[in-house]
């Protein structure tokens, strides 16, 4: 018996928990159930009617709340190292947990880029003792490391490989067909891609250089730019027999195409694309609404919602990509693309649930179970005994107004400043630790590296000298 199993069985036998969550409406694989959750040694150890029959160190009274499996945001840019005036791992993850997020996958377009083992190790070292939630880091795929990606993707704490086919923010780019082929051939985990066609973006940039008008952002980076790149990478991935994850899909046309490739390709969209649309967003927010791929017209947004209902979308990631207000105030198109999002993901999506656009069960599939399933996360994404005790407790009836003051990001702003929301995260629990209680941060950062099913066995064996 492993030591972790020993702790699990001992807690069950003694009926003693570190944390009891009592009386909440718990979203389990069976649906919504009014049950209690016992957590011990970082894991869920029992579900059911536990009040009175279990002892505990800590309790959360959850009646009136819904208890969701911890939300995993599989696309954030936390800017450390190199760009910490925009964000760092402490502030980024603080925003995450205040917003009900228990785990994040962080992107490689930092300075330096995350391209090798030392770059990854530097991020893991920086996160240790400073990250409020659990974390994994993407390694960027490019011409310089293509042949090493098969080994790199298996490192502890690596979320997988991320490729930028179109340049966005930072120097990471892989747009040539032979480079993409080399990248796809080396490695076997699901590869994440930012799909915009670089050649077309370059050719069309003069459009906005002449006008200087942010309302043209989605005309410069048009539907065709996104569709071309998505079609190309899906075909190349099929040729290589590689699983693919297309990030922040923004067009009706891509969703139509991706619906035909669901056996190998998974799909993300973002709360931004689901909540804002052109031209209104550019009129209201100017370059604060500038992101890549762009926010588009309403009929694209409608298609994203259809794709959620049809099961084409697997996950919702925030694409949290902070820049300072000063940077965003530069004249367009020198203004950088991206906006904060990790802290507002859960509130916005709960508001959409309350508006009847999706069910809470479907949201859990998109933000907890979905990421765990498609990336093979070990022990997260569901509320079942044996899984990590990661819980996002929300009040579906709570009304709040999102404000810049509430945003933990170093950049200090959100495109939703002043937006009234129904549905709010109240407590955040990570591996049984109450990290946020009554909307207030607790204790000290104790985040850990997320483990992956495809690599953790290799890592454990390698430590014992059994594998190269
Ligand atoms: O708008 C964006 N900003 N899209 C990206 O893909 C990158 C991001 C950033 O890092 O700022």
mmCIF file of N, CA and C and ligand atoms in Angstrom, residues 75 77 79 86 107 109 162 164 166-170 194 196 217 248 290-293 319-323 328 336-339, ligand 1:
data_model
loop_
_atom_site.group_PDB
_atom_site.id
_atom_site.type_symbol
_atom_site.label_atom_id
_atom_site.label_comp_id
_atom_site.label_asym_id
_atom_site.label_seq_id
_atom_site.Cartn_x
_atom_site.Cartn_y
_atom_site.Cartn_z
ATOM 1 N N UNK A 75 -5.277 28.488 -19.638
ATOM 2 C CA UNK A 75 -4.530 29.473 -20.422
ATOM 3 C C UNK A 75 -4.388 30.810 -19.695
ATOM 4 N N UNK A 77 -1.293 34.044 -18.863
ATOM 5 C CA UNK A 77 0.050 34.612 -19.069
ATOM 6 C C UNK A 77 0.386 35.382 -17.795
ATOM 7 N N UNK A 79 3.628 36.407 -16.920
ATOM 8 C CA UNK A 79 4.674 37.425 -17.177
ATOM 9 C C UNK A 79 5.960 37.293 -16.381
ATOM 10 N N UNK A 86 3.895 43.939 -15.351
ATOM 11 C CA UNK A 86 2.515 43.652 -15.800
ATOM 12 C C UNK A 86 1.829 42.675 -14.831
ATOM 13 N N UNK A 107 1.589 30.326 -19.731
ATOM 14 C CA UNK A 107 2.085 30.343 -21.114
ATOM 15 C C UNK A 107 3.569 30.720 -21.223
ATOM 16 N N UNK A 109 5.360 32.739 -23.293
ATOM 17 C CA UNK A 109 5.878 33.959 -23.924
ATOM 18 C C UNK A 109 6.317 34.993 -22.890
ATOM 19 N N UNK A 162 3.248 24.529 -26.375
ATOM 20 C CA UNK A 162 2.401 25.576 -26.947
ATOM 21 C C UNK A 162 3.111 26.173 -28.156
ATOM 22 N N UNK A 164 2.837 29.202 -31.154
ATOM 23 C CA UNK A 164 2.226 30.397 -31.742
ATOM 24 C C UNK A 164 2.442 30.328 -33.248
ATOM 25 N N UNK A 166 0.897 32.463 -35.284
ATOM 26 C CA UNK A 166 0.860 33.867 -35.688
ATOM 27 C C UNK A 166 1.443 34.669 -34.547
ATOM 28 N N UNK A 167 2.232 35.723 -34.846
ATOM 29 C CA UNK A 167 2.857 36.429 -33.726
ATOM 30 C C UNK A 167 1.814 37.279 -33.025
ATOM 31 N N UNK A 168 1.912 37.257 -31.711
ATOM 32 C CA UNK A 168 0.944 38.005 -30.915
ATOM 33 C C UNK A 168 1.713 38.932 -30.001
ATOM 34 N N UNK A 169 2.067 38.460 -28.795
ATOM 35 C CA UNK A 169 2.888 39.264 -27.905
ATOM 36 C C UNK A 169 4.118 38.432 -27.563
ATOM 37 N N UNK A 170 5.316 39.008 -27.742
ATOM 38 C CA UNK A 170 6.555 38.268 -27.490
ATOM 39 C C UNK A 170 7.091 37.669 -28.778
ATOM 40 N N UNK A 194 -1.902 28.513 -30.869
ATOM 41 C CA UNK A 194 -2.529 29.797 -31.187
ATOM 42 C C UNK A 194 -2.551 29.863 -32.711
ATOM 43 N N UNK A 196 -3.327 31.671 -35.874
ATOM 44 C CA UNK A 196 -3.577 32.794 -36.781
ATOM 45 C C UNK A 196 -2.463 32.732 -37.827
ATOM 46 N N UNK A 217 -9.398 46.203 -35.659
ATOM 47 C CA UNK A 217 -8.526 45.099 -35.201
ATOM 48 C C UNK A 217 -8.992 43.756 -35.762
ATOM 49 N N UNK A 248 -8.382 29.534 -27.753
ATOM 50 C CA UNK A 248 -9.231 30.723 -27.990
ATOM 51 C C UNK A 248 -9.819 30.804 -29.405
ATOM 52 N N UNK A 290 -8.651 45.142 -27.090
ATOM 53 C CA UNK A 290 -7.781 44.564 -28.133
ATOM 54 C C UNK A 290 -7.128 43.289 -27.612
ATOM 55 N N UNK A 291 -7.402 42.185 -28.262
ATOM 56 C CA UNK A 291 -6.752 40.917 -27.927
ATOM 57 C C UNK A 291 -6.625 40.094 -29.200
ATOM 58 N N UNK A 292 -5.786 39.037 -29.125
ATOM 59 C CA UNK A 292 -5.587 38.146 -30.268
ATOM 60 C C UNK A 292 -5.877 36.699 -29.892
ATOM 61 N N UNK A 293 -6.670 36.001 -30.689
ATOM 62 C CA UNK A 293 -7.445 36.510 -31.801
ATOM 63 C C UNK A 293 -8.514 37.487 -31.299
ATOM 64 N N UNK A 319 -7.324 33.127 -21.039
ATOM 65 C CA UNK A 319 -6.317 33.893 -21.790
ATOM 66 C C UNK A 319 -5.977 35.184 -21.051
ATOM 67 N N UNK A 320 -5.860 35.061 -19.730
ATOM 68 C CA UNK A 320 -5.433 36.200 -18.900
ATOM 69 C C UNK A 320 -4.100 36.713 -19.440
ATOM 70 N N UNK A 321 -4.083 37.941 -19.946
ATOM 71 C CA UNK A 321 -2.888 38.477 -20.617
ATOM 72 C C UNK A 321 -2.746 39.954 -20.278
ATOM 73 N N UNK A 322 -2.263 40.242 -19.038
ATOM 74 C CA UNK A 322 -2.249 41.623 -18.576
ATOM 75 C C UNK A 322 -1.184 42.495 -19.227
ATOM 76 N N UNK A 323 -1.540 43.731 -19.484
ATOM 77 C CA UNK A 323 -0.626 44.813 -19.855
ATOM 78 C C UNK A 323 -1.061 46.017 -19.026
ATOM 79 N N UNK A 328 -1.435 50.029 -22.698
ATOM 80 C CA UNK A 328 -2.647 49.915 -23.527
ATOM 81 C C UNK A 328 -3.052 51.265 -24.127
ATOM 82 N N UNK A 336 -0.386 46.980 -26.943
ATOM 83 C CA UNK A 336 -0.294 45.517 -26.933
ATOM 84 C C UNK A 336 -1.662 44.851 -26.791
ATOM 85 N N UNK A 337 -1.769 43.653 -27.331
ATOM 86 C CA UNK A 337 -3.030 42.904 -27.266
ATOM 87 C C UNK A 337 -3.085 42.078 -25.987
ATOM 88 N N UNK A 338 -4.251 42.023 -25.381
ATOM 89 C CA UNK A 338 -4.438 41.182 -24.207
ATOM 90 C C UNK A 338 -5.105 41.941 -23.083
ATOM 91 N N UNK A 339 -5.791 41.199 -22.224
ATOM 92 C CA UNK A 339 -6.491 41.794 -21.080
ATOM 93 C C UNK A 339 -6.537 40.775 -19.942
HETATM 94 O O1 LIG B 1 -4.103 39.030 -26.930
HETATM 95 C C1 LIG B 1 -3.215 38.254 -26.644
HETATM 96 N N1 LIG B 1 -2.282 38.559 -25.733
HETATM 97 N N2 LIG B 1 -3.162 37.085 -27.268
HETATM 98 C C2 LIG B 1 -2.092 36.252 -27.137
HETATM 99 O O2 LIG B 1 -2.082 35.218 -27.732
HETATM 100 C C3 LIG B 1 -0.941 36.652 -26.312
HETATM 101 C C4 LIG B 1 -1.382 37.566 -25.261
HETATM 102 C C5 LIG B 1 -0.244 38.177 -24.492
HETATM 103 O O3 LIG B 1 0.649 37.456 -24.081
HETATM 104 O O4 LIG B 1 -0.281 39.382 -24.262
#
